[in-house]
Structure formats: C-alpha cells, structure tokens
C-alpha cells in the first residue's frame, strides 16, 4: 500500500522515477485521516505557505463520494486488477549511515542514494518515505518540503527527482484530506514530468474529493491511457460517469475539458505474449473462411442486381468483391458488363484487359472488350476481339452478328478516312 503512494528511494532494480510503471497497489485515499500527529498540526513549509492546521476541503458528503468499499480496496492495495501491494523497502543499499527499523523487522538505510539528489536531500526523502510508511503523514510532509527547498537552494538540475518529491508531498496532502494543495503539487510534478502516472491519479482523486468531477474524469481517463490496468481509475470513471450524466444530461461529454492524447512513449500498457504459430494459423484460417463467405454473398447480391437491371448497385457489389479477391476473373467480366450497360466503355475495356491478364483465353472478356471497343469506335480492335471469340467457339451467334455489323462500320470508316485524305 505504502509503496504505491510514495516512491521509495532505492527499489529493487534501481532508483524509481515517476514515469516508471506503477507498482501494484493504490495511489492514495483522500478521505483517510493521518496517523502519527493526529491533527496534522502546524509545520513550516519552505517552498510555499502551508502553515497552520490543514483541513479537508472536500465539501459536504453526498451520495457521490468515494464509497467505503472503494476506500477499503485502496487501503488494502487492490486498486490494480488482481494485485496486492507487498513491496518492501530495499535492504541491499550500500550507503553509509544508520539503518532504521521499519515494519515487520525490515531495515531501511536512511542514507541510501536517491537519483541525483545530494546526500542530505536523499536522507530527507528517505526519512519522509519511512514516516509516510509508518502513517506519520504530517511529519513526512515536512521532510519532503525541506527536501524541495534544499533542491531549489542547491542549484542541481534533475526534474525527475523534483517531480518525485512533489508527488510524494502530494500524497501526504491527499492522506490528510488537503485536496487543494495536493492538486497544486501534482500539477507541479506534471509540469516537470508530463504524463507521470502517480501525480495524475492523485490529482484525479483530489479533484473528485472536491466534487470537480469533470477535471477528475479527464485525469482518470488519462491515467488509463498510460496504464489500462489501474482498477482504481476504472472504478472512478464508472462512478463519475453516472454523476455527470445526472448533472449534465445526455450532452455531458460535450462539457468535458479536452482529454489529452498520451504519446506512445509514455504508455505503460502490458504487452501480451506473441501468439503461437498454431493460434496465428487458426486466425488466418478463420479470416479466410469469413472472407469467402462475404465474397460469395457480395457476388450473389451483384448478380441479383444485374438481373433487375440495377447496374450501379451491382457495380458496388462487384467492387467490394475485388477488394476481397482482386484476382477473380469472373468479377472483372461481370463488372465490365455493368460498365457496358452504362456506356462507360473505357472502364469496361480496362476490366476486360484485367480479366485477360488473369485468363488469356477468357471468351467473355474478349466479347465484352469487343463491345467496349465498338463503343469507343475502335472498329479494328473490335473486329480482332470478335474473331478471337469465334475462333474459340464458332457457334457464338452474338459474336457473328456483331462481327458482320462492325465489318460494315469498319469499311465505312476506312472509306471516310480515304475521302478526307484525297481532299487534303
């Protein structure tokens, strides 16, 4: 539970940063009151004015507040699907200093290095982490504030480390119910490291506690773009959606601020194992079967439209067929017929050419190309195609009749051409 609220200084595998994938646990509970100092009495804030008693600014309770069940899920570290928080502080640090006992007999080295922070600031952060873990949120807040002020005075340049300090202090504010200051620190953290998951989720929870549901919704949705497995965000989106529908009606989405698009580099979605060869083969076979069924249905619909002389509708069906099977000769000849009926001779000729590339002896393709050439007044090409049809099948009476007609047209065109030549 603690591990998801506060970035430890030296987790297993190296220094954690705010852009790293979230541990399995929760990101804070704005309604849970602090332990340790109890009322979270006055502490000096080095970076901004937060002195005095902090009070919850969440407004009066109502039916839309975070439910007790949700709070218990968060507190138990189950805000991510099927996960529980069981991360302990790293005991393998080689830093010098006095190890301090944590819980359940574990040892925490308060002098362990923390990123690029100088040793005094690293110790402040480690002390804050330990105090937070032990429920002393007000004392932890003071340590983080001192570390933030020390960072500013030291002149170092490590936005990642400063982001974590602001994010950790925001967690203290959230635990204390000080939602407004939590939002402020989360926003500072996000300015340093955009699309950091923990500050986004903490700010979303703070917005929700203040009943600023639209802003909370946007932050929760952004969190899910970064890591879709954060169950706390899913639950909150579902809860807030109901609130906004009741509050704003059917047009509630139009009143939302713009939800930012998270770049791929910031997304932490879990990558699935690549499918096995058997799975890939099964998918391919299913896709082929589905495509065959769709192709057959589209072809039949096209044929039915042709029977009804609805050639434009048939064209659409045959074109869809070719997207599935671009080397199906019969579809080209069928579509060529539709083009001929619409006197679109150029397109008809192109489809016949495509069919003949696939089947160089296709009789229908030669015949329909002949008709297209006739429409284009290329009588010589038309005659050649008709002769090819009759060569393949001398009994095609339509081709014989067309050849007689086109022979006459060819002679007339040649005579006209000769007459014009003589005049010139």
Short mmCIF file of C-alpha atoms in Angstrom, two decimals:
data_model
loop_
_atom_site.label_atom_id
_atom_site.label_comp_id
_atom_site.label_asym_id
_atom_site.label_seq_id
_atom_site.Cartn_x
_atom_site.Cartn_y
_atom_site.Cartn_z
CA UNK A 1 0.00 0.00 0.00
CA UNK A 2 2.70 2.48 1.02
CA UNK A 3 4.80 1.60 -1.98
CA UNK A 4 2.25 2.98 -4.42
CA UNK A 5 1.80 6.24 -2.55
CA UNK A 6 5.43 7.16 -2.11
CA UNK A 7 8.30 6.43 -4.46
CA UNK A 8 10.95 4.63 -2.38
CA UNK A 9 14.47 5.89 -2.73
CA UNK A 10 16.02 2.66 -3.91
CA UNK A 11 13.57 -0.02 -5.01
CA UNK A 12 14.74 -3.37 -6.29
CA UNK A 13 16.20 -2.87 -9.73
CA UNK A 14 17.38 0.69 -9.21
CA UNK A 15 16.10 4.18 -8.47
CA UNK A 16 12.43 4.58 -9.25
CA UNK A 17 11.21 7.55 -11.20
CA UNK A 18 7.77 8.98 -11.70
CA UNK A 19 7.49 7.70 -15.25
CA UNK A 20 8.19 4.07 -14.30
CA UNK A 21 5.35 1.53 -14.43
CA UNK A 22 3.24 1.72 -11.34
CA UNK A 23 3.67 -0.83 -8.61
CA UNK A 24 0.70 -2.98 -7.72
CA UNK A 25 -1.15 -1.03 -5.09
CA UNK A 26 -3.10 2.16 -4.63
CA UNK A 27 -2.36 5.82 -5.15
CA UNK A 28 -3.81 7.38 -2.09
CA UNK A 29 -7.07 7.88 -0.27
CA UNK A 30 -8.23 11.45 0.17
CA UNK A 31 -10.70 10.53 2.87
CA UNK A 32 -8.38 8.63 5.19
CA UNK A 33 -7.15 10.78 8.08
CA UNK A 34 -3.47 10.82 9.08
CA UNK A 35 -1.95 8.95 11.93
CA UNK A 36 1.12 9.92 13.89
CA UNK A 37 0.45 13.54 14.76
CA UNK A 38 -3.25 13.11 14.51
CA UNK A 39 -4.47 16.59 13.62
CA UNK A 40 -1.52 17.24 11.30
CA UNK A 41 -0.53 20.28 13.34
CA UNK A 42 1.43 23.26 12.02
CA UNK A 43 4.62 22.62 10.11
CA UNK A 44 6.87 25.10 8.40
CA UNK A 45 6.55 24.94 4.62
CA UNK A 46 9.78 26.03 2.98
CA UNK A 47 8.56 26.34 -0.57
CA UNK A 48 5.13 27.91 -0.12
CA UNK A 49 2.79 28.97 2.63
CA UNK A 50 1.04 25.94 4.12
CA UNK A 51 1.41 26.70 7.83
CA UNK A 52 -1.43 26.13 10.21
CA UNK A 53 -3.91 23.32 10.67
CA UNK A 54 -4.81 21.60 7.42
CA UNK A 55 -8.46 20.81 6.94
CA UNK A 56 -10.25 18.76 4.32
CA UNK A 57 -11.68 20.89 1.52
CA UNK A 58 -13.74 18.12 0.05
CA UNK A 59 -17.10 19.73 0.80
CA UNK A 60 -20.08 18.07 2.42
CA UNK A 61 -20.57 14.36 1.90
CA UNK A 62 -23.19 13.13 -0.54
CA UNK A 63 -24.14 10.00 -2.43
CA UNK A 64 -21.38 10.53 -4.99
CA UNK A 65 -18.48 10.46 -2.56
CA UNK A 66 -15.99 7.62 -2.75
CA UNK A 67 -17.70 4.64 -1.15
CA UNK A 68 -16.37 2.91 1.92
CA UNK A 69 -15.87 -0.23 -0.14
CA UNK A 70 -13.69 1.69 -2.61
CA UNK A 71 -11.67 3.19 0.22
CA UNK A 72 -11.08 -0.27 1.70
CA UNK A 73 -9.95 -1.61 -1.68
CA UNK A 74 -7.47 1.23 -1.99
CA UNK A 75 -6.22 0.83 1.55
CA UNK A 76 -5.76 -2.91 1.04
CA UNK A 77 -3.62 -2.33 -2.03
CA UNK A 78 -6.04 -3.82 -4.56
CA UNK A 79 -6.55 -0.86 -6.85
CA UNK A 80 -4.96 -2.75 -9.72
CA UNK A 81 -6.68 -5.80 -11.11
CA UNK A 82 -5.88 -8.96 -9.22
CA UNK A 83 -2.93 -7.42 -7.43
CA UNK A 84 -1.88 -6.65 -3.89
CA UNK A 85 0.87 -4.43 -2.59
CA UNK A 86 3.70 -6.30 -0.95
CA UNK A 87 6.74 -4.21 -1.86
CA UNK A 88 9.20 -3.70 0.98
CA UNK A 89 11.99 -1.19 1.26
CA UNK A 90 15.26 -2.24 -0.32
CA UNK A 91 17.65 -3.61 2.27
CA UNK A 92 20.59 -4.06 -0.05
CA UNK A 93 21.79 -0.44 -0.14
CA UNK A 94 25.48 0.04 0.29
CA UNK A 95 25.12 3.61 1.51
CA UNK A 96 26.70 4.52 4.80
CA UNK A 97 24.65 5.50 7.78
CA UNK A 98 22.47 4.06 10.45
CA UNK A 99 19.89 1.50 9.33
CA UNK A 100 16.47 2.27 10.78
CA UNK A 101 13.88 -0.33 11.57
CA UNK A 102 10.71 -0.29 9.51
CA UNK A 103 7.84 -2.69 9.93
CA UNK A 104 7.96 -6.45 10.35
CA UNK A 105 11.65 -6.35 11.18
CA UNK A 106 12.81 -4.83 7.88
CA UNK A 107 15.74 -2.41 7.78
CA UNK A 108 15.80 0.87 5.87
CA UNK A 109 19.01 2.76 5.18
CA UNK A 110 18.22 6.45 5.51
CA UNK A 111 21.45 7.36 3.74
CA UNK A 112 20.69 5.32 0.63
CA UNK A 113 21.26 7.31 -2.58
CA UNK A 114 18.23 8.78 -4.36
CA UNK A 115 18.81 9.58 -8.01
CA UNK A 116 20.81 12.78 -8.45
CA UNK A 117 19.90 14.22 -5.05
CA UNK A 118 22.85 15.23 -2.82
CA UNK A 119 23.20 13.02 0.28
CA UNK A 120 21.49 15.49 2.69
CA UNK A 121 18.45 15.73 0.41
CA UNK A 122 18.42 11.99 -0.21
CA UNK A 123 18.29 11.46 3.56
CA UNK A 124 15.36 13.87 3.89
CA UNK A 125 13.49 11.98 1.20
CA UNK A 126 14.26 8.61 2.80
CA UNK A 127 13.11 9.90 6.18
CA UNK A 128 9.91 11.16 4.57
CA UNK A 129 9.31 7.77 2.97
CA UNK A 130 9.76 5.99 6.29
CA UNK A 131 7.50 8.41 8.14
CA UNK A 132 4.85 8.04 5.46
CA UNK A 133 5.07 4.28 5.64
CA UNK A 134 4.51 4.45 9.38
CA UNK A 135 1.45 6.66 8.96
CA UNK A 136 3.10 9.89 10.13
CA UNK A 137 1.94 11.90 7.14
CA UNK A 138 2.37 15.38 8.63
CA UNK A 139 5.99 14.63 9.60
CA UNK A 140 6.63 13.08 6.19
CA UNK A 141 5.26 16.20 4.53
CA UNK A 142 7.71 18.35 6.47
CA UNK A 143 10.65 16.21 5.30
CA UNK A 144 9.58 16.43 1.66
CA UNK A 145 9.12 20.19 1.96
CA UNK A 146 12.64 20.57 3.35
CA UNK A 147 13.97 18.42 0.50
CA UNK A 148 12.14 20.55 -2.07
CA UNK A 149 13.56 23.74 -0.57
CA UNK A 150 17.02 22.19 -0.43
CA UNK A 151 16.72 21.18 -4.08
CA UNK A 152 15.95 24.80 -5.03
CA UNK A 153 18.89 26.12 -2.98
CA UNK A 154 21.37 23.51 -4.26
CA UNK A 155 21.05 24.55 -7.91
CA UNK A 156 21.03 20.95 -9.20
CA UNK A 157 19.11 20.10 -12.36
CA UNK A 158 17.15 16.86 -12.04
CA UNK A 159 13.47 17.38 -12.94
CA UNK A 160 12.79 13.71 -12.41
CA UNK A 161 13.86 13.82 -8.75
CA UNK A 162 11.99 17.06 -8.08
CA UNK A 163 8.89 15.56 -9.68
CA UNK A 164 9.05 12.63 -7.25
CA UNK A 165 9.41 14.96 -4.25
CA UNK A 166 6.34 16.98 -5.28
CA UNK A 167 4.44 13.77 -5.99
CA UNK A 168 5.34 12.34 -2.57
CA UNK A 169 4.32 15.54 -0.80
CA UNK A 170 1.06 15.50 -2.74
CA UNK A 171 0.46 12.01 -1.35
CA UNK A 172 0.78 13.43 2.17
CA UNK A 173 -1.71 16.19 1.38
CA UNK A 174 -4.07 13.62 -0.07
CA UNK A 175 -3.88 11.42 3.01
CA UNK A 176 -4.54 14.47 5.18
CA UNK A 177 -7.57 15.48 3.12
CA UNK A 178 -5.88 18.68 1.91
CA UNK A 179 -7.05 18.25 -1.69
CA UNK A 180 -6.28 21.77 -2.91
CA UNK A 181 -2.57 21.60 -2.03
CA UNK A 182 -2.43 18.03 -3.36
CA UNK A 183 -3.66 19.32 -6.74
CA UNK A 184 -1.08 22.11 -6.70
CA UNK A 185 1.83 19.74 -6.03
CA UNK A 186 0.62 17.18 -8.58
CA UNK A 187 0.39 19.91 -11.22
CA UNK A 188 3.97 20.99 -10.42
CA UNK A 189 5.12 17.37 -10.74
CA UNK A 190 3.38 17.00 -14.10
CA UNK A 191 4.97 20.19 -15.39
CA UNK A 192 8.33 18.60 -14.63
CA UNK A 193 7.49 15.13 -15.98
CA UNK A 194 4.36 15.17 -18.19
CA UNK A 195 2.13 12.07 -18.10
CA UNK A 196 3.59 10.76 -14.83
CA UNK A 197 1.06 8.22 -13.67
CA UNK A 198 1.08 8.73 -9.89
CA UNK A 199 0.65 12.53 -9.84
CA UNK A 200 -2.18 12.18 -12.37
CA UNK A 201 -4.06 9.65 -10.28
CA UNK A 202 -3.52 11.60 -7.04
CA UNK A 203 -4.74 14.79 -8.69
CA UNK A 204 -7.77 12.96 -10.05
CA UNK A 205 -8.65 11.72 -6.56
CA UNK A 206 -8.21 15.21 -5.13
CA UNK A 207 -10.45 16.70 -7.83
CA UNK A 208 -13.07 14.06 -7.09
CA UNK A 209 -12.98 14.81 -3.36
CA UNK A 210 -13.64 18.48 -4.20
CA UNK A 211 -16.54 17.43 -6.47
CA UNK A 212 -14.72 18.81 -9.52
CA UNK A 213 -15.91 15.80 -11.44
CA UNK A 214 -15.09 16.90 -14.98
CA UNK A 215 -11.43 17.52 -14.20
CA UNK A 216 -11.28 14.27 -12.22
CA UNK A 217 -12.78 12.37 -15.16
CA UNK A 218 -10.18 13.77 -17.57
CA UNK A 219 -7.28 12.80 -15.27
CA UNK A 220 -8.66 9.30 -14.68
CA UNK A 221 -9.07 8.75 -18.43
CA UNK A 222 -5.51 9.97 -18.98
CA UNK A 223 -4.28 7.52 -16.33
CA UNK A 224 -5.98 4.67 -18.22
CA UNK A 225 -4.25 5.69 -21.43
CA UNK A 226 -0.94 5.32 -19.60
CA UNK A 227 -1.78 2.07 -17.81
CA UNK A 228 -5.13 0.43 -18.51
CA UNK A 229 -4.69 -1.99 -15.59
CA UNK A 230 -5.22 0.63 -12.84
CA UNK A 231 -8.50 -0.63 -11.41
CA UNK A 232 -8.98 2.42 -9.17
CA UNK A 233 -9.21 4.58 -12.29
CA UNK A 234 -11.73 2.23 -13.93
CA UNK A 235 -13.93 2.28 -10.84
CA UNK A 236 -13.75 6.05 -10.56
CA UNK A 237 -14.56 6.61 -14.24
CA UNK A 238 -17.67 4.46 -13.90
CA UNK A 239 -18.72 6.28 -10.74
CA UNK A 240 -18.11 9.77 -12.12
CA UNK A 241 -19.84 8.99 -15.41
CA UNK A 242 -23.08 8.39 -13.51
CA UNK A 243 -22.60 11.67 -11.66
CA UNK A 244 -22.01 13.65 -14.84
CA UNK A 245 -24.97 12.08 -16.65
CA UNK A 246 -27.24 13.07 -13.78
CA UNK A 247 -25.62 16.50 -13.53
CA UNK A 248 -25.31 17.45 -17.23
CA UNK A 249 -27.70 15.12 -19.01
CA UNK A 250 -27.14 13.36 -22.33
CA UNK A 251 -24.67 16.00 -23.51
CA UNK A 252 -22.33 15.54 -20.56
CA UNK A 253 -19.35 14.64 -22.78
CA UNK A 254 -19.57 17.98 -24.60
CA UNK A 255 -18.96 19.82 -21.33
CA UNK A 256 -15.75 17.94 -20.50
CA UNK A 257 -12.32 19.57 -20.86
CA UNK A 258 -10.25 18.07 -23.65
CA UNK A 259 -8.70 14.72 -22.75
CA UNK A 260 -5.01 14.82 -23.75
CA UNK A 261 -3.64 12.17 -26.07
CA UNK A 262 -0.89 10.26 -24.28
CA UNK A 263 2.13 9.62 -26.54
CA UNK A 264 3.20 6.02 -27.06
CA UNK A 265 6.47 6.71 -25.24
CA UNK A 266 4.54 7.39 -22.03
CA UNK A 267 2.20 4.42 -22.24
CA UNK A 268 2.83 1.50 -19.92
CA UNK A 269 0.30 -1.00 -21.22
CA UNK A 270 1.26 -4.54 -20.52
CA UNK A 271 2.50 -6.22 -23.64
CA UNK A 272 0.90 -9.55 -24.44
CA UNK A 273 2.98 -12.54 -25.39
CA UNK A 274 3.12 -13.01 -29.16
CA UNK A 275 0.57 -15.59 -30.32
CA UNK A 276 1.82 -19.08 -31.13
CA UNK A 277 2.11 -20.42 -34.67
CA UNK A 278 -1.00 -22.54 -34.08
CA UNK A 279 -3.01 -19.51 -32.97
CA UNK A 280 -1.81 -17.48 -35.95
CA UNK A 281 -2.75 -20.31 -38.32
CA UNK A 282 -6.18 -20.67 -36.75
CA UNK A 283 -6.77 -16.91 -37.06
CA UNK A 284 -5.68 -16.96 -40.70
CA UNK A 285 -7.98 -19.89 -41.49
CA UNK A 286 -10.92 -18.19 -39.81
CA UNK A 287 -10.23 -14.94 -41.66
CA UNK A 288 -10.11 -16.85 -44.95
CA UNK A 289 -13.42 -18.56 -44.21
CA UNK A 290 -15.06 -15.30 -43.26
CA UNK A 291 -13.72 -13.63 -46.40
CA UNK A 292 -15.03 -16.46 -48.59
CA UNK A 293 -18.49 -16.22 -47.06
CA UNK A 294 -18.58 -12.45 -47.56
CA UNK A 295 -17.28 -12.74 -51.13
CA UNK A 296 -19.95 -15.26 -52.08
CA UNK A 297 -22.69 -13.13 -50.58
CA UNK A 298 -21.50 -9.96 -52.34
CA UNK A 299 -21.20 -11.73 -55.71
CA UNK A 300 -24.72 -13.10 -55.41
CA UNK A 301 -26.08 -9.67 -54.50
CA UNK A 302 -24.31 -8.22 -57.54
CA UNK A 303 -25.76 -10.88 -59.80
CA UNK A 304 -29.25 -10.23 -58.43
CA UNK A 305 -28.90 -6.51 -59.15
CA UNK A 306 -27.85 -7.29 -62.74
CA UNK A 307 -30.99 -9.40 -63.23
CA UNK A 308 -33.01 -6.39 -62.10
CA UNK A 309 -31.02 -4.07 -64.43
CA UNK A 310 -29.75 -2.18 -61.36
CA UNK A 311 -26.26 -1.87 -62.76
CA UNK A 312 -24.94 0.86 -60.47
CA UNK A 313 -25.82 -1.20 -57.38
CA UNK A 314 -24.24 -4.25 -58.98
CA UNK A 315 -21.05 -2.25 -59.66
CA UNK A 316 -20.71 -1.52 -55.95
CA UNK A 317 -21.06 -5.18 -55.01
CA UNK A 318 -18.54 -6.36 -57.59
CA UNK A 319 -16.07 -3.68 -56.50
CA UNK A 320 -16.36 -4.94 -52.89
CA UNK A 321 -15.75 -8.45 -54.18
CA UNK A 322 -12.50 -7.38 -55.81
CA UNK A 323 -11.27 -5.94 -52.52
CA UNK A 324 -11.52 -9.45 -51.09
CA UNK A 325 -10.33 -11.35 -54.17
CA UNK A 326 -8.53 -9.00 -56.55
CA UNK A 327 -7.63 -11.86 -58.92
CA UNK A 328 -11.11 -13.23 -59.53
CA UNK A 329 -11.54 -13.10 -63.30
CA UNK A 330 -15.33 -13.56 -63.33
CA UNK A 331 -15.83 -10.44 -61.22
CA UNK A 332 -13.96 -8.31 -63.76
CA UNK A 333 -16.09 -9.59 -66.63
CA UNK A 334 -19.27 -9.11 -64.59
CA UNK A 335 -18.32 -5.55 -63.73
CA UNK A 336 -17.38 -4.91 -67.36
CA UNK A 337 -20.94 -5.84 -68.32
CA UNK A 338 -22.28 -3.24 -65.88
CA UNK A 339 -19.98 -0.59 -67.37
CA UNK A 340 -21.16 -1.50 -70.90
CA UNK A 341 -24.79 -1.13 -69.85
CA UNK A 342 -23.93 2.36 -68.59
CA UNK A 343 -21.95 3.13 -71.76
CA UNK A 344 -18.79 3.57 -69.73
CA UNK A 345 -16.69 1.94 -72.42
CA UNK A 346 -13.23 2.88 -71.19
CA UNK A 347 -13.84 1.31 -67.77
CA UNK A 348 -15.36 -1.77 -69.40
CA UNK A 349 -12.29 -2.20 -71.60
CA UNK A 350 -9.98 -1.86 -68.59
CA UNK A 351 -11.84 -4.57 -66.70
CA UNK A 352 -11.68 -6.89 -69.72
CA UNK A 353 -7.95 -6.25 -70.01
CA UNK A 354 -7.56 -7.19 -66.32
CA UNK A 355 -9.58 -10.37 -66.85
CA UNK A 356 -7.49 -11.40 -69.86
CA UNK A 357 -4.29 -10.95 -67.87
CA UNK A 358 -5.65 -13.48 -65.42
CA UNK A 359 -7.19 -15.78 -68.07
CA UNK A 360 -5.74 -15.07 -71.53
CA UNK A 361 -8.40 -17.19 -73.31
CA UNK A 362 -11.48 -15.96 -71.46
CA UNK A 363 -14.23 -15.83 -74.09
CA UNK A 364 -16.49 -13.41 -72.20
CA UNK A 365 -13.63 -10.99 -71.69
CA UNK A 366 -12.86 -10.94 -75.44
CA UNK A 367 -16.52 -10.48 -76.35
CA UNK A 368 -17.17 -7.68 -73.86
CA UNK A 369 -13.94 -5.96 -74.78
CA UNK A 370 -15.09 -6.09 -78.38
CA UNK A 371 -18.29 -4.29 -77.38
CA UNK A 372 -16.27 -1.73 -75.43
CA UNK A 373 -14.02 -1.13 -78.46
CA UNK A 374 -17.10 -0.74 -80.62
CA UNK A 375 -18.42 1.89 -78.24
CA UNK A 376 -15.05 3.63 -78.43
CA UNK A 377 -15.29 3.41 -82.27
CA UNK A 378 -12.12 1.33 -82.44
CA UNK A 379 -13.64 -1.00 -85.05
CA UNK A 380 -10.39 -2.70 -85.96
CA UNK A 381 -9.74 -3.77 -82.34
CA UNK A 382 -13.39 -4.75 -82.01
CA UNK A 383 -13.16 -6.96 -85.12
CA UNK A 384 -10.00 -8.61 -83.82
CA UNK A 385 -11.63 -9.50 -80.46
CA UNK A 386 -14.76 -10.88 -82.16
CA UNK A 387 -12.68 -13.06 -84.44
CA UNK A 388 -10.91 -14.44 -81.36
CA UNK A 389 -14.28 -15.32 -79.83
CA UNK A 390 -15.40 -17.12 -82.99
CA UNK A 391 -12.05 -18.86 -83.24
CA UNK A 392 -12.64 -20.33 -79.79
CA UNK A 393 -16.32 -21.07 -80.42
CA UNK A 394 -17.77 -20.68 -83.96
CA UNK A 395 -21.29 -21.18 -82.60
CA UNK A 396 -21.48 -17.85 -80.71
CA UNK A 397 -24.19 -16.22 -82.80
CA UNK A 398 -23.98 -12.86 -80.96
CA UNK A 399 -20.31 -12.59 -81.90
CA UNK A 400 -21.02 -13.49 -85.52
CA UNK A 401 -23.77 -10.89 -85.75
CA UNK A 402 -21.59 -8.22 -84.13
CA UNK A 403 -18.72 -9.06 -86.50
CA UNK A 404 -20.94 -8.54 -89.54
CA UNK A 405 -22.08 -5.19 -88.19
CA UNK A 406 -18.64 -3.98 -87.18
CA UNK A 407 -17.19 -5.06 -90.54
CA UNK A 408 -19.61 -2.68 -92.22
CA UNK A 409 -18.70 0.09 -89.77
CA UNK A 410 -15.01 -0.57 -90.33
CA UNK A 411 -15.39 -0.30 -94.13
CA UNK A 412 -17.37 2.93 -93.77
CA UNK A 413 -14.75 4.46 -91.50
CA UNK A 414 -11.95 3.46 -93.86
CA UNK A 415 -13.81 4.92 -96.81
CA UNK A 416 -14.41 8.14 -94.93
CA UNK A 417 -10.76 8.32 -93.96
CA UNK A 418 -9.68 7.83 -97.60
CA UNK A 419 -12.11 10.50 -98.79
CA UNK A 420 -10.72 13.00 -96.29
CA UNK A 421 -7.18 12.14 -97.33
CA UNK A 422 -7.98 12.79 -101.01
CA UNK A 423 -9.46 16.20 -100.19
CA UNK A 424 -6.30 17.13 -98.37
#
